[in-house]
XYZ file of C-alpha atoms in Angstrom:
532
model
C 33.796 -35.583 -2.203
C 37.171 -36.013 -1.930
C 37.226 -39.491 -3.448
C 34.721 -38.260 -6.289
C 37.458 -36.186 -6.772
C 40.531 -37.951 -6.939
C 38.189 -39.862 -9.920
C 37.667 -37.666 -11.823
C 41.419 -36.259 -11.585
C 42.232 -39.618 -12.603
C 40.101 -39.525 -15.562
C 40.813 -36.838 -16.590
C 44.671 -37.443 -16.557
C 44.153 -41.015 -18.905
C 42.461 -38.595 -21.192
C 43.544 -38.130 -24.995
C 44.306 -35.515 -24.649
C 45.529 -35.103 -20.871
C 42.665 -32.270 -19.452
C 44.149 -29.226 -17.385
C 40.711 -28.718 -15.585
C 36.904 -30.336 -16.296
C 33.950 -27.914 -16.824
C 31.084 -29.591 -14.873
C 28.039 -27.466 -16.131
C 24.419 -27.660 -14.077
C 22.438 -27.579 -16.888
C 21.352 -31.068 -19.149
C 21.288 -31.733 -22.745
C 17.944 -29.121 -23.201
C 20.510 -26.452 -21.222
C 17.401 -26.800 -19.566
C 16.509 -24.405 -15.696
C 15.715 -27.559 -13.660
C 17.029 -30.978 -14.333
C 16.011 -34.285 -13.588
C 17.381 -36.125 -10.303
C 20.395 -38.089 -13.653
C 21.464 -34.916 -14.359
C 22.703 -32.753 -11.433
C 26.376 -34.241 -11.924
C 27.353 -30.269 -10.723
C 25.423 -31.014 -7.915
C 26.885 -34.821 -7.275
C 30.434 -33.820 -7.303
C 30.123 -30.454 -5.876
C 27.023 -31.045 -3.006
C 25.694 -27.709 -3.823
C 22.246 -28.424 -4.237
C 21.456 -25.030 -5.821
C 19.826 -24.333 -9.555
C 22.159 -22.437 -10.956
C 25.544 -22.740 -10.824
C 29.127 -24.473 -12.238
C 31.832 -26.194 -11.115
C 35.786 -26.430 -12.162
C 37.339 -28.784 -11.565
C 41.187 -29.333 -11.899
C 44.135 -31.300 -10.987
C 44.800 -28.451 -7.705
C 41.669 -26.589 -7.167
C 37.823 -27.345 -7.936
C 35.702 -24.082 -8.105
C 31.760 -23.614 -8.320
C 30.640 -20.416 -9.271
C 26.646 -18.673 -8.113
C 25.251 -16.016 -8.239
C 23.549 -13.466 -5.935
C 20.535 -15.828 -5.293
C 22.911 -18.527 -3.707
C 25.935 -16.443 -2.076
C 24.598 -17.837 1.293
C 23.130 -21.661 0.515
C 26.411 -22.463 -1.093
C 28.835 -21.292 1.609
C 26.574 -23.114 3.840
C 26.740 -26.792 1.299
C 30.508 -26.382 -0.255
C 33.256 -28.224 1.941
C 36.406 -26.862 2.580
C 37.763 -28.359 -0.669
C 35.945 -26.050 -2.991
C 36.302 -22.459 -3.655
C 32.768 -20.290 -4.267
C 33.334 -17.621 -6.796
C 30.641 -15.166 -6.851
C 29.137 -14.204 -9.995
C 29.616 -10.486 -10.067
C 32.375 -9.657 -7.766
C 34.895 -12.643 -9.166
C 36.053 -13.407 -12.176
C 33.774 -15.391 -14.601
C 35.003 -18.790 -15.212
C 35.778 -17.745 -18.718
C 38.628 -15.210 -17.369
C 39.743 -16.998 -14.944
C 40.517 -20.516 -16.197
C 42.301 -18.715 -19.314
C 43.820 -16.209 -17.044
C 45.156 -19.132 -14.371
C 45.262 -21.931 -16.811
C 48.596 -23.122 -18.429
C 49.469 -22.445 -22.108
C 47.809 -24.665 -24.576
C 45.578 -26.007 -21.917
C 43.408 -28.040 -22.512
C 39.324 -27.748 -20.766
C 36.758 -30.691 -20.846
C 33.398 -30.430 -21.643
C 30.770 -32.694 -22.159
C 29.624 -30.666 -25.403
C 25.397 -31.704 -25.021
C 25.284 -30.327 -22.088
C 26.880 -26.664 -22.563
C 25.566 -23.965 -24.854
C 26.352 -22.433 -28.963
C 26.637 -19.348 -27.432
C 28.786 -20.141 -23.560
C 31.087 -22.893 -26.024
C 31.682 -19.951 -28.617
C 32.770 -17.194 -25.438
C 34.743 -20.016 -23.807
C 36.785 -20.496 -26.764
C 37.531 -16.456 -27.622
C 38.233 -16.467 -24.685
C 40.882 -19.407 -24.367
C 42.849 -18.030 -28.539
C 44.891 -15.568 -26.362
C 46.954 -18.548 -24.062
C 46.400 -20.571 -27.854
C 43.423 -23.037 -25.122
C 42.151 -25.424 -26.135
C 38.645 -26.755 -24.933
C 37.758 -30.376 -25.710
C 34.117 -32.432 -26.075
C 34.324 -35.553 -24.127
C 33.252 -38.300 -26.056
C 31.423 -39.824 -22.761
C 30.944 -37.535 -19.602
C 33.078 -38.223 -17.178
C 30.880 -37.581 -13.465
C 28.667 -40.136 -15.217
C 31.685 -42.815 -15.254
C 32.277 -42.320 -11.447
C 29.309 -41.254 -10.664
C 27.991 -45.316 -8.775
C 24.736 -44.806 -7.668
C 22.719 -42.787 -10.731
C 19.576 -42.418 -10.935
C 18.311 -44.421 -13.704
C 16.714 -41.935 -16.990
C 12.740 -40.674 -15.950
C 10.182 -43.976 -18.516
C 7.293 -41.356 -18.146
C 3.873 -41.401 -20.479
C 3.620 -38.761 -22.331
C 1.267 -36.382 -22.546
C -1.339 -35.031 -24.660
C -2.283 -31.901 -24.237
C -5.542 -30.698 -25.376
C -6.771 -27.829 -27.299
C -9.676 -26.743 -24.680
C -6.031 -25.648 -22.866
C -3.447 -25.278 -25.198
C -5.568 -22.816 -27.512
C -4.425 -23.425 -30.486
C -3.326 -27.054 -32.780
C 0.016 -28.506 -33.714
C -1.248 -27.449 -37.346
C -1.543 -23.952 -37.019
C 1.709 -24.007 -34.896
C 3.472 -25.602 -37.416
C 2.058 -23.373 -39.917
C 3.864 -20.724 -38.167
C 6.907 -22.288 -37.555
C 7.358 -22.468 -41.731
C 6.692 -19.330 -42.823
C 9.396 -17.658 -39.489
C 11.645 -20.468 -41.350
C 11.093 -18.904 -45.318
C 11.290 -15.625 -44.124
C 15.178 -16.371 -42.995
C 15.464 -18.025 -45.497
C 16.297 -21.490 -43.436
C 15.088 -24.696 -43.776
C 14.838 -26.682 -41.639
C 15.066 -25.635 -37.390
C 16.532 -28.026 -33.840
C 14.463 -27.164 -30.944
C 16.044 -27.926 -28.122
C 14.163 -26.356 -25.230
C 11.932 -28.994 -23.668
C 8.916 -26.669 -22.462
C 9.648 -25.723 -26.431
C 8.546 -29.186 -28.088
C 5.953 -29.415 -24.969
C 4.774 -26.282 -25.824
C 4.823 -26.281 -29.920
C 3.593 -30.439 -30.089
C 0.998 -29.602 -27.520
C 2.492 -32.349 -25.555
C 3.582 -32.844 -21.283
C 5.239 -34.867 -18.972
C 6.817 -35.036 -16.015
C 10.552 -36.355 -16.792
C 11.587 -32.810 -14.722
C 9.980 -32.463 -11.284
C 7.794 -29.642 -11.284
C 8.300 -28.826 -14.671
C 5.890 -30.472 -17.181
C 7.881 -31.422 -20.336
C 9.456 -34.367 -21.667
C 12.752 -34.948 -22.671
C 12.749 -34.078 -26.012
C 14.148 -32.828 -28.647
C 12.104 -31.713 -32.413
C 13.151 -30.923 -35.459
C 10.726 -29.325 -38.444
C 11.499 -28.274 -42.242
C 9.226 -27.291 -44.753
C 7.698 -30.440 -44.897
C 9.147 -32.996 -41.834
C 7.829 -32.394 -38.474
C 9.853 -34.737 -35.729
C 9.634 -35.455 -32.136
C 12.829 -37.909 -30.678
C 11.690 -39.228 -27.755
C 12.478 -41.938 -25.982
C 9.800 -44.365 -27.081
C 8.584 -46.611 -24.029
C 7.016 -43.215 -23.603
C 5.012 -43.104 -26.197
C 0.877 -44.758 -26.108
C 0.056 -46.104 -28.998
C -3.075 -43.134 -28.632
C -0.009 -40.559 -28.230
C 1.557 -42.359 -31.618
C -1.844 -42.168 -33.534
C -1.648 -38.937 -32.197
C 1.293 -37.870 -33.848
C 0.492 -39.677 -36.417
C -2.384 -37.917 -37.277
C -0.753 -34.000 -36.671
C 2.123 -34.734 -39.264
C 4.785 -35.269 -36.581
C 7.230 -38.568 -36.769
C 8.561 -39.719 -34.020
C 11.812 -40.979 -33.612
C 14.138 -42.489 -31.066
C 15.661 -39.942 -28.327
C 18.975 -41.269 -29.461
C 19.011 -40.158 -33.408
C 19.327 -36.698 -33.437
C 22.657 -36.747 -33.467
C 22.578 -39.263 -36.436
C 19.661 -37.233 -38.394
C 21.122 -33.421 -37.518
C 24.008 -34.432 -39.615
C 21.836 -35.525 -42.151
C 19.427 -32.139 -42.143
C 22.659 -30.391 -42.341
C 23.529 -32.331 -45.919
C 20.365 -31.837 -46.635
C 19.998 -35.989 -46.469
C 16.863 -35.740 -44.279
C 13.778 -37.199 -45.422
C 10.840 -39.079 -43.553
C 11.109 -43.044 -43.613
C 7.449 -43.351 -43.210
C 3.975 -42.379 -44.360
C 2.892 -40.247 -41.418
C -0.706 -38.913 -42.071
C -2.275 -35.827 -41.593
C -0.802 -31.751 -42.842
C 2.423 -31.509 -43.842
C 3.782 -28.360 -45.426
C 1.403 -27.670 -48.424
C 4.638 -27.449 -50.580
C 5.174 -29.909 -52.808
C 6.651 -30.496 -56.401
C 8.668 -27.813 -58.357
C 8.023 -25.631 -54.831
C 10.057 -28.018 -52.335
C 13.046 -27.867 -54.883
C 12.877 -23.922 -55.286
C 12.859 -23.775 -52.296
C 15.445 -26.478 -50.960
C 18.050 -24.381 -53.686
C 17.244 -21.378 -51.917
C 17.112 -22.284 -48.485
C 20.497 -22.800 -47.348
C 20.480 -22.695 -43.387
C 19.512 -24.258 -39.999
C 18.061 -22.293 -37.409
C 19.769 -23.310 -33.900
C 19.187 -21.273 -30.814
C 22.743 -20.580 -29.847
C 21.262 -20.202 -25.956
C 19.719 -23.606 -25.996
C 20.706 -25.726 -28.502
C 23.825 -27.831 -27.565
C 28.048 -27.504 -28.121
C 27.259 -30.992 -29.241
C 23.945 -30.796 -31.841
C 26.023 -27.643 -33.290
C 29.741 -29.609 -34.057
C 27.429 -31.816 -36.448
C 26.293 -28.143 -38.750
C 28.589 -26.914 -41.190
C 29.449 -23.061 -39.028
C 28.800 -21.453 -41.875
C 24.997 -22.673 -42.877
C 23.506 -22.004 -39.524
C 21.230 -19.179 -38.825
C 22.186 -18.271 -34.784
C 18.874 -16.581 -33.599
C 16.439 -17.245 -30.657
C 14.326 -19.513 -31.299
C 10.637 -18.157 -32.844
C 8.973 -20.287 -30.696
C 9.850 -18.738 -27.734
C 7.759 -15.026 -28.156
C 5.550 -17.448 -30.238
C 4.754 -19.226 -26.643
C 5.032 -16.328 -24.370
C 2.707 -14.169 -26.165
C -0.186 -16.326 -24.295
C -3.019 -17.128 -26.916
C -6.787 -16.119 -25.336
C -7.716 -19.724 -24.212
C -4.713 -19.736 -22.671
C -5.014 -16.749 -20.410
C -8.081 -17.238 -19.518
C -7.019 -20.809 -18.096
C -4.478 -18.683 -16.803
C -6.517 -16.284 -14.640
C -8.947 -19.384 -13.107
C -5.620 -20.929 -11.726
C -5.131 -17.808 -9.884
C -7.652 -17.744 -8.837
C -7.723 -21.087 -7.518
C -4.477 -20.892 -6.016
C -5.273 -17.779 -4.390
C -8.313 -19.209 -2.128
C -5.482 -22.051 -1.407
C -2.875 -19.548 -0.538
C -5.741 -17.120 1.391
C -7.009 -21.168 2.905
C -3.419 -21.769 3.898
C -2.707 -18.219 5.881
C -6.423 -18.349 7.169
C -5.232 -21.297 9.580
C -1.650 -20.058 9.437
C -2.889 -17.557 11.506
C -4.812 -19.649 13.882
C -1.655 -21.734 14.145
C 0.520 -18.927 15.932
C -2.113 -18.228 17.844
C -3.171 -21.620 18.965
C 0.309 -22.499 19.960
C 2.735 -19.545 20.081
C 0.013 -17.234 21.658
C 0.723 -14.902 18.850
C -2.211 -11.992 18.623
C -3.031 -12.651 15.835
C -1.932 -11.453 12.380
C -5.078 -9.421 11.544
C -5.361 -7.865 15.317
C -3.773 -4.524 16.306
C -3.392 -5.798 19.160
C 0.789 -7.466 19.132
C 1.074 -10.637 20.964
C 5.350 -10.236 21.044
C 7.443 -12.589 23.610
C 4.070 -14.767 24.933
C 5.124 -17.794 25.704
C 4.387 -20.959 23.602
C 0.711 -22.420 24.968
C 1.476 -25.484 23.761
C 4.556 -27.203 24.617
C 3.697 -30.568 22.794
C 2.744 -29.033 19.192
C 5.224 -27.233 16.839
C 5.474 -25.808 13.792
C 8.235 -26.419 11.702
C 9.649 -25.196 8.116
C 8.399 -27.921 6.639
C 5.183 -28.754 8.411
C 3.469 -25.532 7.462
C 4.766 -26.076 3.508
C 3.043 -29.652 3.428
C 0.180 -28.201 4.971
C 0.111 -25.149 2.454
C 0.785 -27.678 -0.565
C -2.207 -29.962 0.864
C -4.826 -26.945 0.188
C -3.523 -26.355 -3.413
C -4.058 -30.523 -3.931
C -7.713 -30.166 -3.039
C -8.334 -27.671 -6.170
C -9.428 -28.877 -9.305
C -6.958 -29.333 -12.285
C -4.286 -29.638 -9.532
C -0.819 -31.726 -10.757
C 1.638 -30.888 -9.166
C 3.780 -27.556 -7.116
C 5.758 -25.711 -9.585
C 9.109 -25.698 -7.471
C 9.791 -26.607 -4.288
C 8.229 -23.968 -1.611
C 10.633 -21.750 -0.250
C 8.979 -21.560 3.811
C 11.276 -19.688 5.656
C 12.093 -17.808 9.211
C 13.729 -14.837 10.604
C 17.460 -15.223 8.519
C 16.503 -17.629 6.592
C 14.260 -15.497 4.238
C 17.382 -14.231 2.744
C 18.198 -17.662 1.456
C 16.495 -16.250 -1.719
C 16.002 -20.468 -3.030
C 16.244 -21.503 0.511
C 15.197 -25.914 0.651
C 14.304 -26.776 4.513
C 14.531 -29.859 4.839
C 12.475 -31.789 7.817
C 15.309 -32.966 9.695
C 17.606 -29.395 10.475
C 14.507 -26.688 9.258
C 13.489 -24.236 11.941
C 10.166 -24.094 14.147
C 8.049 -20.458 13.177
C 7.779 -18.215 15.177
C 5.771 -15.191 16.363
C 8.484 -12.755 16.446
C 10.786 -12.904 14.049
C 9.521 -12.405 9.771
C 8.042 -15.885 7.593
C 8.436 -15.865 3.584
C 6.988 -18.689 1.213
C 7.600 -18.695 -1.710
C 5.886 -21.291 -3.832
C 3.609 -21.956 -6.991
C 1.289 -25.156 -8.330
C 1.309 -26.889 -11.588
C -2.832 -27.014 -12.776
C -3.493 -28.168 -16.723
C -5.304 -24.543 -17.211
C -1.562 -22.940 -15.573
C 0.852 -22.216 -14.056
C 1.633 -20.275 -11.161
C 4.276 -18.503 -8.442
C 3.339 -15.886 -5.621
C 5.448 -14.877 -2.987
C 4.221 -13.442 0.449
C 5.473 -12.219 3.291
C 4.515 -12.094 7.414
C 4.958 -10.826 10.722
C 2.581 -12.502 13.616
C 4.189 -10.465 15.953
C 5.749 -7.040 16.110
C 8.084 -6.065 13.245
C 11.487 -4.157 13.787
C 11.281 -0.773 12.252
C 13.907 -1.933 10.462
C 11.722 -5.181 8.781
C 8.695 -2.786 8.629
C 11.684 -0.444 6.395
C 11.913 -3.159 3.971
C 8.802 -3.645 3.557
C 7.653 -0.511 2.556
C 9.710 0.014 0.593
C 9.366 -3.159 -1.269
C 5.911 -2.069 -1.568
C 7.044 1.148 -3.031
C 8.737 -0.914 -5.824
C 6.184 -2.485 -6.435
C 3.552 -0.138 -6.714
C 6.451 1.965 -8.280
C 6.572 -0.714 -11.492
C 3.038 -1.115 -11.572
C 2.095 2.157 -12.599
C 4.665 2.399 -15.019
C 4.089 4.385 -18.190
C 6.920 3.371 -20.969
C 7.677 3.186 -25.084
C 6.509 0.169 -26.080
C 9.296 -2.260 -27.245
C 10.853 -1.256 -23.444
C 12.138 -4.307 -22.567
C 12.026 -4.834 -18.158
C 15.603 -4.823 -17.358
C 14.750 -1.258 -18.576
C 12.300 -0.847 -15.751
C 13.973 -3.225 -13.157
C 15.861 0.300 -11.487
C 11.522 1.192 -10.994
C 11.500 -1.250 -8.257
C 14.710 -0.876 -6.383
C 15.132 2.847 -6.441
C 13.363 2.805 -3.014
C 15.971 0.247 -1.610
C 18.945 1.700 -2.951
C 18.153 5.295 -0.083
C 19.172 2.814 2.341
C 21.470 1.373 0.446
C 19.791 -1.891 0.449
C 19.092 -4.204 -3.111
C 18.105 -7.816 -3.509
C 20.445 -10.392 -5.660
C 18.096 -11.812 -7.872
C 15.307 -10.445 -11.289
C 12.379 -8.754 -10.623
C 10.037 -10.496 -12.280
C 9.779 -13.244 -14.271
C 7.614 -14.946 -17.451
C 5.951 -17.986 -16.147
C 4.624 -20.594 -18.325
C 0.748 -21.969 -19.200
C 1.114 -25.959 -17.849
C 5.248 -25.012 -17.702
C 7.644 -24.073 -16.613
C 7.437 -21.694 -14.078
C 10.226 -19.631 -15.331
C 9.450 -18.419 -19.037
C 11.789 -16.461 -20.919
C 16.088 -15.636 -20.708
C 16.527 -13.245 -17.869
C 19.121 -14.918 -16.294
C 18.132 -14.363 -11.950
C 14.695 -14.948 -11.659
């Protein structure tokens, strides 16, 4: 780790202009929550393995910001060369940089790995001391990461209509209607799950997320997919052509966005199928009327935004976000079926676990009134660990129809580990199950017809009075939230308090969101909730 920081500082010093600080975000070129192994740059430089966080390296300091889900984990994983900055308790990263870096400081960042919103917020904070955000032409972490994993080259998969429920043609028609209403002549789509949803494709470029590393641009008469063509089979290429979509190389998105900005982006080849039903004079009139380029400021990277005319950019949430979140009847039915199968797997697991805890540890059993706390193990040769237990759960899921893998790393946690919100057990260091301690598992799966995420907390011995009080308070919060009646338009943040009030009475709380949207065979976290 020391060598990595030293190498980065050397590159910062030789950069033109020399950099006073380097920001290393968690995100990839698509501002994804979960990223491929190659894109885990923040993890590489800091050693912190959580999904959310930001590293800042100066010539003398190394700091890591993360949210409440990861305070305990980060404190364990960071070396003494790093300072942990707790979001919500310590100054925000832009405030810290503005206050602690010198006047006219140059702060470097790879513009592909930072969103428009974030870059603009930083630039505003830097203005008071004439500090400047410097877009590096290369990612400096990549320059020092000698064993960086290679790019994922996995096939693009067609997501059939029997599971997607809506055709590409219908989705493109709706999107183009949105563009027309907002007087926009094109949109840049960068979020991986939005590209996958719009074009009814899936992939395996990111662990646990069935997405493809790809961009899309849609105008009144063009639909473009930017992807490594090595991933595109002849079948998929024909499918794209039949749906009026032209496939271009992943890296071409940069030059094409510049062409889009100057209204010079045209199709390079005849593409069969349905384009927008706009031709002749109608097209000319629309081009004259529609000047804006739509970009979602939270998911579009600063590198692409920098190629646009800032005065002609519509900075609004992507219209695909809501369209994707509101499941159609086919997706809803798939979601139900997936959860029935997944629920069966979880019940199988609980029955198996109950039996194992009785056989190996002498527990009285989860469903029996007679508790067996403090009994010695029946077996000195057999044991259950957080990892072996979670592997068994995955096995039950894998036996179900349409299973395609887990939807996130299983959180299988005993006792104090259950307090680490995104705890990731490792075979070498994980805890053994204990009938006298709480066991929590938070897990989910990807099925072709739906995505699941389920958490259960059990105890096979005699829980303490404090544990029972906490468990009951959480249950009361869930009931209050489930029974709530609220006006149309009320958002989740306004309702969140209902789940917390029973805990607040005991002076307790939890450092994460109460709930989140979920994809349809897509990302397990769907929507803009920051702390899922």
